[in-house]
């Protein structure tokens, strides 16, 4: 198969800056960006709307396997479609975030989404972010990065991000939600993904880094691993 570039896996806990960093790295390389977390969020939104009990594994698995989840690009921004509806904004609420980590704990849900993620990225020239990209989805990725930051820094970032979307929630409440979701995600990763990150992942603590510094660090690692800035564009 003709590879269109390398595979870059960016994993990390809640609000560690994965999405912003991954999107910008992809843009600079002319690569495809895939937000795997958005897929878990879309399944969660579908389950919430259908009133499905999130602890009913069989019912939630059906919600996942019947969901039409697609990515598209509009004015240079990644959009996520659920059963034909643009849910890019609707999946960003704290309620959907919480539900997403419940549906993500169900093995059949993971199986279905991991298969799709693998299909979407296997041609290369892709940056994918999530929790298990370097460990499960693409264990052979040329570059694996694990982004982390203190819980306080992550809470501040998520709080500011929600505020720009018109969602007001007190900072201590945001921090509590993040810690709770971290704990649940950690359990899922330990039980189903063989840990937080791959042995060969590059761990970057972003607590004191700007987005630009994170992006530049990852770009230079990507160039070392065979990516080319002038590579073929997937956009
Ligand atoms: O952006 P944020 O860190 O809030 O989370 P996200 O990347 O949008 O992912 C939402 C949830 O989906 C996570 O809390 C995980 O429970 C789940 N997830 C997962 O299990 N595996 C992935 N590869 C990506 C997300």
Short mmCIF file of N, CA and C in Angstrom, two decimals, residues 20 36 61 67 74 76 88 132 136 149 165 180 191 195 209:
data_model
loop_
_atom_site.label_atom_id
_atom_site.label_comp_id
_atom_site.label_asym_id
_atom_site.label_seq_id
_atom_site.Cartn_x
_atom_site.Cartn_y
_atom_site.Cartn_z
N UNK A 20 -6.25 20.41 20.45
CA UNK A 20 -5.70 21.64 19.87
C UNK A 20 -4.34 21.36 19.25
N UNK A 36 -10.53 10.91 18.02
CA UNK A 36 -11.23 9.65 18.38
C UNK A 36 -12.20 9.88 19.53
N UNK A 61 -24.17 -0.93 23.35
CA UNK A 61 -23.42 -1.48 22.22
C UNK A 61 -24.24 -1.38 20.94
N UNK A 67 -24.95 3.58 15.10
CA UNK A 67 -24.72 5.02 14.93
C UNK A 67 -23.98 5.30 13.63
N UNK A 74 -15.47 21.60 7.24
CA UNK A 74 -16.19 22.78 6.77
C UNK A 74 -15.35 24.00 7.11
N UNK A 76 -12.32 24.54 6.79
CA UNK A 76 -11.07 24.17 7.42
C UNK A 76 -11.21 23.60 8.84
N UNK A 88 -21.06 18.68 16.22
CA UNK A 88 -19.75 19.16 16.67
C UNK A 88 -19.84 19.93 17.99
N UNK A 132 -6.01 5.57 23.65
CA UNK A 132 -5.42 4.26 23.38
C UNK A 132 -4.87 4.19 21.96
N UNK A 136 -3.33 0.70 21.36
CA UNK A 136 -4.24 -0.28 20.77
C UNK A 136 -4.53 -0.01 19.28
N UNK A 149 -0.59 17.00 31.99
CA UNK A 149 -0.49 18.29 32.68
C UNK A 149 -1.13 18.10 34.04
N UNK A 165 -17.63 28.64 24.98
CA UNK A 165 -18.78 28.01 24.33
C UNK A 165 -20.08 28.39 25.02
N UNK A 180 -12.93 12.84 38.25
CA UNK A 180 -13.80 11.67 38.20
C UNK A 180 -13.64 10.93 36.87
N UNK A 191 -7.63 -1.83 32.24
CA UNK A 191 -8.28 -3.12 32.00
C UNK A 191 -8.28 -3.50 30.52
N UNK A 195 -2.64 -0.10 29.62
CA UNK A 195 -1.95 1.01 30.31
C UNK A 195 -2.19 2.36 29.69
N UNK A 209 3.85 24.64 29.23
CA UNK A 209 4.12 24.88 27.80
C UNK A 209 2.95 25.59 27.14
#
